[in-house]
Amino acid sequence: GINSRAKQQGVKKFIQKLNLDCCVILENKLDKDKMVKVKNYFMPQSWCYLDNFEFHDNGRIIICWNPVKASIKKVNANAQVLNVRVCTGSMSFLLSAIYGWHNTKDREPLWTSHLDCFMHCKDPWLIGGDFNCLAHMSDKINGQKVLPKDTTELESFFETTNFFDHVYSALHYTWSDRHSVSPIFCKLDTIIVNHVD
């Protein structure tokens, strides 16, 4: 979360250091009132933002951006996703910021809604965030063995659609239980994109 001033300043420095024009913050643990009070501590004052706070009290997803560089409009949202259209210069694409629930059953509506949208969408589309599920058997080290059923959500989505795992240069494993002995590492955060003709 970004409840503490130190974490808010850390986010702001990260945005400045990388010269970002857009940033997605997941599991922020802010409520609507606190967001209004602290937003200038973690993003530049001139920036705009959208959130999905109306669907969850504990602040799950924030998208913030520089309005000089891009225009972002909310398409729809729920407690697990914030779907927006991003326009920058002559380019336009869909962006889905995901923070999936922790169990398979609760994540089902997330996949259903994206499959429904996919059937009607021919635009470039980037879906990214914390899916809270594994895409591949190699996405976990230690802990309980990964079974084929543990990767079926994303694999099924890849097979049904023309989305694929986007190449990135960050650390492969994005989550750890932080145990000192046999720590578990998983790749729960993913960015996927569609093929566009």
PDB file of C-alpha atoms in Angstrom:
ATOM      1  CA  GLY A   1       0.000   0.000   0.000  1.00  0.00           C
ATOM      2  CA  ILE A   2       0.932   3.663  -0.188  1.00  0.00           C
ATOM      3  CA  ASN A   3      -0.527   4.804   3.123  1.00  0.00           C
ATOM      4  CA  SER A   4       2.765   6.056   4.551  1.00  0.00           C
ATOM      5  CA  ARG A   5       4.412   9.310   3.476  1.00  0.00           C
ATOM      6  CA  ALA A   6       7.681   7.427   2.817  1.00  0.00           C
ATOM      7  CA  LYS A   7       5.979   5.080   0.332  1.00  0.00           C
ATOM      8  CA  GLN A   8       4.162   7.991  -1.332  1.00  0.00           C
ATOM      9  CA  GLN A   9       7.460   9.840  -1.775  1.00  0.00           C
ATOM     10  CA  GLY A  10       9.037   6.632  -3.104  1.00  0.00           C
ATOM     11  CA  VAL A  11       6.373   6.379  -5.811  1.00  0.00           C
ATOM     12  CA  LYS A  12       6.833  10.040  -6.756  1.00  0.00           C
ATOM     13  CA  LYS A  13      10.621   9.615  -7.010  1.00  0.00           C
ATOM     14  CA  PHE A  14      10.122   6.478  -9.129  1.00  0.00           C
ATOM     15  CA  ILE A  15       7.854   8.418 -11.537  1.00  0.00           C
ATOM     16  CA  GLN A  16      10.402  11.245 -11.758  1.00  0.00           C
ATOM     17  CA  LYS A  17      13.461   8.984 -12.100  1.00  0.00           C
ATOM     18  CA  LEU A  18      11.963   7.015 -14.988  1.00  0.00           C
ATOM     19  CA  ASN A  19      10.318  10.104 -16.504  1.00  0.00           C
ATOM     20  CA  LEU A  20       6.966   8.289 -16.643  1.00  0.00           C
ATOM     21  CA  ASP A  21       3.877   9.778 -18.241  1.00  0.00           C
ATOM     22  CA  CYS A  22       1.525   7.106 -16.883  1.00  0.00           C
ATOM     23  CA  CYS A  23       1.589   4.891 -13.812  1.00  0.00           C
ATOM     24  CA  VAL A  24      -0.662   2.097 -12.483  1.00  0.00           C
ATOM     25  CA  ILE A  25      -0.699   1.533  -8.719  1.00  0.00           C
ATOM     26  CA  LEU A  26      -2.194  -1.693  -7.375  1.00  0.00           C
ATOM     27  CA  GLU A  27      -3.197  -2.619  -3.824  1.00  0.00           C
ATOM     28  CA  ASN A  28      -2.787   1.006  -2.774  1.00  0.00           C
ATOM     29  CA  LYS A  29      -4.849   0.627   0.438  1.00  0.00           C
ATOM     30  CA  LEU A  30      -6.284   4.120   0.212  1.00  0.00           C
ATOM     31  CA  ASP A  31      -9.926   5.073   0.450  1.00  0.00           C
ATOM     32  CA  LYS A  32     -11.581   7.795  -1.636  1.00  0.00           C
ATOM     33  CA  ASP A  33     -11.185  10.505   1.030  1.00  0.00           C
ATOM     34  CA  LYS A  34      -7.550   9.702   1.745  1.00  0.00           C
ATOM     35  CA  MET A  35      -6.757   9.617  -1.975  1.00  0.00           C
ATOM     36  CA  VAL A  36      -7.870  13.244  -2.328  1.00  0.00           C
ATOM     37  CA  LYS A  37      -5.671  14.250   0.636  1.00  0.00           C
ATOM     38  CA  VAL A  38      -2.474  12.408  -0.352  1.00  0.00           C
ATOM     39  CA  LYS A  39      -2.488  12.280  -4.183  1.00  0.00           C
ATOM     40  CA  ASN A  40      -0.010  15.160  -4.528  1.00  0.00           C
ATOM     41  CA  TYR A  41       2.488  13.301  -2.345  1.00  0.00           C
ATOM     42  CA  PHE A  42       2.873  10.446  -4.847  1.00  0.00           C
ATOM     43  CA  MET A  43       2.086  11.969  -8.247  1.00  0.00           C
ATOM     44  CA  PRO A  44       2.832  15.331  -9.873  1.00  0.00           C
ATOM     45  CA  GLN A  45       0.182  17.975  -9.093  1.00  0.00           C
ATOM     46  CA  SER A  46      -0.771  18.480 -12.740  1.00  0.00           C
ATOM     47  CA  TRP A  47      -1.527  14.786 -13.269  1.00  0.00           C
ATOM     48  CA  CYS A  48      -5.003  13.240 -13.558  1.00  0.00           C
ATOM     49  CA  TYR A  49      -6.142   9.921 -12.124  1.00  0.00           C
ATOM     50  CA  LEU A  50      -8.884   7.310 -12.272  1.00  0.00           C
ATOM     51  CA  ASP A  51      -9.613   4.578  -9.737  1.00  0.00           C
ATOM     52  CA  ASN A  52     -12.016   1.753  -8.999  1.00  0.00           C
ATOM     53  CA  PHE A  53     -12.768   2.822  -5.412  1.00  0.00           C
ATOM     54  CA  GLU A  54     -16.524   2.745  -6.033  1.00  0.00           C
ATOM     55  CA  PHE A  55     -16.246  -1.062  -6.252  1.00  0.00           C
ATOM     56  CA  HIS A  56     -13.938  -1.671  -3.287  1.00  0.00           C
ATOM     57  CA  ASP A  57     -13.451   0.307  -0.064  1.00  0.00           C
ATOM     58  CA  ASN A  58      -9.775  -0.468   0.344  1.00  0.00           C
ATOM     59  CA  GLY A  59      -8.453   1.059  -2.875  1.00  0.00           C
ATOM     60  CA  ARG A  60      -7.231  -1.582  -5.295  1.00  0.00           C
ATOM     61  CA  ILE A  61      -6.368   0.157  -8.584  1.00  0.00           C
ATOM     62  CA  ILE A  62      -5.259   3.692  -9.515  1.00  0.00           C
ATOM     63  CA  ILE A  63      -4.182   4.836 -12.983  1.00  0.00           C
ATOM     64  CA  CYS A  64      -2.507   8.258 -13.012  1.00  0.00           C
ATOM     65  CA  TRP A  65      -1.106  10.138 -15.998  1.00  0.00           C
ATOM     66  CA  ASN A  66       0.272  13.339 -17.429  1.00  0.00           C
ATOM     67  CA  PRO A  67      -2.628  14.987 -19.338  1.00  0.00           C
ATOM     68  CA  VAL A  68      -0.165  16.869 -21.566  1.00  0.00           C
ATOM     69  CA  LYS A  69       1.087  13.535 -22.957  1.00  0.00           C
ATOM     70  CA  ALA A  70      -2.077  11.413 -23.004  1.00  0.00           C
ATOM     71  CA  SER A  71      -5.833  11.367 -22.656  1.00  0.00           C
ATOM     72  CA  ILE A  72      -7.281   8.492 -20.637  1.00  0.00           C
ATOM     73  CA  LYS A  73     -11.009   7.746 -20.340  1.00  0.00           C
ATOM     74  CA  LYS A  74     -12.650   5.067 -18.201  1.00  0.00           C
ATOM     75  CA  VAL A  75     -14.433   2.388 -20.241  1.00  0.00           C
ATOM     76  CA  ASN A  76     -15.664   0.316 -17.280  1.00  0.00           C
ATOM     77  CA  ALA A  77     -14.484  -1.096 -13.978  1.00  0.00           C
ATOM     78  CA  ASN A  78     -15.202  -3.506 -11.155  1.00  0.00           C
ATOM     79  CA  ALA A  79     -13.355  -4.590  -8.001  1.00  0.00           C
ATOM     80  CA  GLN A  80     -10.715  -6.516 -10.036  1.00  0.00           C
ATOM     81  CA  VAL A  81     -10.134  -4.351 -13.100  1.00  0.00           C
ATOM     82  CA  LEU A  82     -10.067  -0.783 -14.381  1.00  0.00           C
ATOM     83  CA  ASN A  83     -10.508  -0.666 -18.180  1.00  0.00           C
ATOM     84  CA  VAL A  84      -9.530   2.562 -19.944  1.00  0.00           C
ATOM     85  CA  ARG A  85      -8.895   3.916 -23.427  1.00  0.00           C
ATOM     86  CA  VAL A  86      -5.527   5.637 -23.815  1.00  0.00           C
ATOM     87  CA  CYS A  87      -5.002   8.198 -26.588  1.00  0.00           C
ATOM     88  CA  THR A  88      -1.590   9.685 -27.176  1.00  0.00           C
ATOM     89  CA  GLY A  89      -0.793  11.489 -30.409  1.00  0.00           C
ATOM     90  CA  SER A  90      -2.192   9.387 -33.246  1.00  0.00           C
ATOM     91  CA  MET A  91      -2.159   6.172 -31.205  1.00  0.00           C
ATOM     92  CA  SER A  92      -5.125   4.758 -29.302  1.00  0.00           C
ATOM     93  CA  PHE A  93      -5.306   1.514 -27.331  1.00  0.00           C
ATOM     94  CA  LEU A  94      -7.185  -0.210 -24.513  1.00  0.00           C
ATOM     95  CA  LEU A  95      -5.500  -0.702 -21.151  1.00  0.00           C
ATOM     96  CA  SER A  96      -6.807  -3.039 -18.470  1.00  0.00           C
ATOM     97  CA  ALA A  97      -5.219  -2.698 -15.026  1.00  0.00           C
ATOM     98  CA  ILE A  98      -5.831  -5.935 -13.108  1.00  0.00           C
ATOM     99  CA  TYR A  99      -5.696  -6.796  -9.442  1.00  0.00           C
ATOM    100  CA  GLY A 100      -7.232 -10.270  -9.336  1.00  0.00           C
ATOM    101  CA  TRP A 101      -8.830 -11.862  -6.304  1.00  0.00           C
ATOM    102  CA  HIS A 102      -6.818 -14.513  -4.498  1.00  0.00           C
ATOM    103  CA  ASN A 103      -8.922 -17.542  -5.395  1.00  0.00           C
ATOM    104  CA  THR A 104      -9.884 -19.085  -8.713  1.00  0.00           C
ATOM    105  CA  LYS A 105     -13.650 -18.971  -8.204  1.00  0.00           C
ATOM    106  CA  ASP A 106     -13.660 -15.243  -7.427  1.00  0.00           C
ATOM    107  CA  ARG A 107     -11.493 -14.531 -10.505  1.00  0.00           C
ATOM    108  CA  GLU A 108     -13.911 -16.236 -12.942  1.00  0.00           C
ATOM    109  CA  PRO A 109     -15.911 -13.035 -13.683  1.00  0.00           C
ATOM    110  CA  LEU A 110     -12.643 -11.298 -14.585  1.00  0.00           C
ATOM    111  CA  TRP A 111     -11.920 -13.785 -17.387  1.00  0.00           C
ATOM    112  CA  THR A 112     -15.542 -13.914 -18.526  1.00  0.00           C
ATOM    113  CA  SER A 113     -15.781 -10.138 -18.863  1.00  0.00           C
ATOM    114  CA  HIS A 114     -12.501  -9.941 -20.797  1.00  0.00           C
ATOM    115  CA  LEU A 115     -13.514 -12.767 -23.126  1.00  0.00           C
ATOM    116  CA  ASP A 116     -16.807 -10.976 -23.826  1.00  0.00           C
ATOM    117  CA  CYS A 117     -14.942  -7.740 -24.579  1.00  0.00           C
ATOM    118  CA  PHE A 118     -12.351  -9.533 -26.691  1.00  0.00           C
ATOM    119  CA  MET A 119     -15.001 -10.916 -29.035  1.00  0.00           C
ATOM    120  CA  HIS A 120     -15.993  -7.339 -29.970  1.00  0.00           C
ATOM    121  CA  CYS A 121     -12.579  -5.637 -29.881  1.00  0.00           C
ATOM    122  CA  LYS A 122     -10.184  -5.175 -32.781  1.00  0.00           C
ATOM    123  CA  ASP A 123      -8.056  -2.470 -31.119  1.00  0.00           C
ATOM    124  CA  PRO A 124      -4.590  -2.848 -29.608  1.00  0.00           C
ATOM    125  CA  TRP A 125      -5.073  -3.947 -26.014  1.00  0.00           C
ATOM    126  CA  LEU A 126      -2.659  -4.231 -23.099  1.00  0.00           C
ATOM    127  CA  ILE A 127      -3.778  -6.140 -20.006  1.00  0.00           C
ATOM    128  CA  GLY A 128      -1.449  -5.963 -17.035  1.00  0.00           C
ATOM    129  CA  GLY A 129      -1.225  -6.211 -13.296  1.00  0.00           C
ATOM    130  CA  ASP A 130      -1.364  -8.716 -10.479  1.00  0.00           C
ATOM    131  CA  PHE A 131      -3.392 -11.641 -11.835  1.00  0.00           C
ATOM    132  CA  ASN A 132      -2.838 -13.683  -8.643  1.00  0.00           C
ATOM    133  CA  CYS A 133      -2.407 -16.783 -10.806  1.00  0.00           C
ATOM    134  CA  LEU A 134       0.432 -18.416 -12.708  1.00  0.00           C
ATOM    135  CA  ALA A 135       0.798 -18.401 -16.483  1.00  0.00           C
ATOM    136  CA  HIS A 136       3.449 -21.140 -16.717  1.00  0.00           C
ATOM    137  CA  MET A 137       4.698 -24.062 -14.641  1.00  0.00           C
ATOM    138  CA  SER A 138       8.086 -22.307 -14.352  1.00  0.00           C
ATOM    139  CA  ASP A 139       6.526 -19.234 -12.685  1.00  0.00           C
ATOM    140  CA  LYS A 140       7.044 -20.581  -9.156  1.00  0.00           C
ATOM    141  CA  ILE A 141      10.014 -21.723  -7.056  1.00  0.00           C
ATOM    142  CA  ASN A 142       9.623 -23.688  -3.782  1.00  0.00           C
ATOM    143  CA  GLY A 143       6.403 -24.272  -1.850  1.00  0.00           C
ATOM    144  CA  GLN A 144       3.697 -26.611  -3.125  1.00  0.00           C
ATOM    145  CA  LYS A 145       4.370 -28.111  -6.526  1.00  0.00           C
ATOM    146  CA  VAL A 146       2.734 -26.317  -9.451  1.00  0.00           C
ATOM    147  CA  LEU A 147       0.081 -28.546 -11.005  1.00  0.00           C
ATOM    148  CA  PRO A 148      -1.323 -28.177 -14.533  1.00  0.00           C
ATOM    149  CA  LYS A 149      -4.603 -26.862 -13.057  1.00  0.00           C
ATOM    150  CA  ASP A 150      -2.669 -23.947 -11.502  1.00  0.00           C
ATOM    151  CA  THR A 151      -1.918 -22.458 -14.930  1.00  0.00           C
ATOM    152  CA  THR A 152      -5.221 -23.153 -16.707  1.00  0.00           C
ATOM    153  CA  GLU A 153      -6.725 -19.666 -16.222  1.00  0.00           C
ATOM    154  CA  LEU A 154      -4.137 -17.763 -18.233  1.00  0.00           C
ATOM    155  CA  GLU A 155      -3.371 -20.657 -20.596  1.00  0.00           C
ATOM    156  CA  SER A 156      -7.068 -20.934 -21.430  1.00  0.00           C
ATOM    157  CA  PHE A 157      -7.275 -17.174 -22.004  1.00  0.00           C
ATOM    158  CA  PHE A 158      -4.239 -17.335 -24.334  1.00  0.00           C
ATOM    159  CA  GLU A 159      -5.760 -20.241 -26.294  1.00  0.00           C
ATOM    160  CA  THR A 160      -9.192 -18.624 -26.628  1.00  0.00           C
ATOM    161  CA  THR A 161      -7.868 -15.201 -27.634  1.00  0.00           C
ATOM    162  CA  ASN A 162      -4.878 -13.881 -29.553  1.00  0.00           C
ATOM    163  CA  PHE A 163      -3.183 -12.493 -26.418  1.00  0.00           C
ATOM    164  CA  PHE A 164       0.355 -13.437 -25.487  1.00  0.00           C
ATOM    165  CA  ASP A 165       2.806 -12.826 -22.648  1.00  0.00           C
ATOM    166  CA  HIS A 166       4.679  -9.606 -23.466  1.00  0.00           C
ATOM    167  CA  VAL A 167       8.475  -9.649 -23.216  1.00  0.00           C
ATOM    168  CA  TYR A 168       9.868  -7.517 -20.395  1.00  0.00           C
ATOM    169  CA  SER A 169      13.235  -6.882 -18.779  1.00  0.00           C
ATOM    170  CA  ALA A 170      12.308  -6.771 -15.078  1.00  0.00           C
ATOM    171  CA  LEU A 171      12.766  -9.527 -12.497  1.00  0.00           C
ATOM    172  CA  HIS A 172      10.933 -12.701 -13.464  1.00  0.00           C
ATOM    173  CA  TYR A 173       9.503 -13.414 -10.005  1.00  0.00           C
ATOM    174  CA  THR A 174       7.327 -10.563  -8.726  1.00  0.00           C
ATOM    175  CA  TRP A 175       6.171 -11.955  -5.376  1.00  0.00           C
ATOM    176  CA  SER A 176       7.891 -13.641  -2.446  1.00  0.00           C
ATOM    177  CA  ASP A 177       6.766 -14.842   0.967  1.00  0.00           C
ATOM    178  CA  ARG A 178      10.045 -13.318   2.273  1.00  0.00           C
ATOM    179  CA  HIS A 179      10.915 -16.338   4.413  1.00  0.00           C
ATOM    180  CA  SER A 180      14.596 -16.676   5.225  1.00  0.00           C
ATOM    181  CA  VAL A 181      14.550 -20.458   4.662  1.00  0.00           C
ATOM    182  CA  SER A 182      13.291 -21.854   1.332  1.00  0.00           C
ATOM    183  CA  PRO A 183      11.449 -18.695   0.293  1.00  0.00           C
ATOM    184  CA  ILE A 184       8.671 -19.067  -2.259  1.00  0.00           C
ATOM    185  CA  PHE A 185       8.965 -16.958  -5.397  1.00  0.00           C
ATOM    186  CA  CYS A 186       6.149 -16.520  -7.936  1.00  0.00           C
ATOM    187  CA  LYS A 187       5.447 -14.507 -11.050  1.00  0.00           C
ATOM    188  CA  LEU A 188       1.935 -13.189 -10.361  1.00  0.00           C
ATOM    189  CA  ASP A 189       2.335  -9.858 -12.150  1.00  0.00           C
ATOM    190  CA  THR A 190       2.053 -10.103 -15.910  1.00  0.00           C
ATOM    191  CA  ILE A 191       1.617  -7.937 -18.975  1.00  0.00           C
ATOM    192  CA  ILE A 192      -0.187  -9.496 -21.913  1.00  0.00           C
ATOM    193  CA  VAL A 193      -1.012  -7.931 -25.278  1.00  0.00           C
ATOM    194  CA  ASN A 194      -3.038  -8.920 -28.299  1.00  0.00           C
ATOM    195  CA  HIS A 195      -1.911  -9.445 -31.886  1.00  0.00           C
ATOM    196  CA  VAL A 196      -3.360  -6.711 -34.072  1.00  0.00           C
ATOM    197  CA  ASP A 197      -3.774  -7.194 -37.823  1.00  0.00           C
TER     198      ASP A 197
END
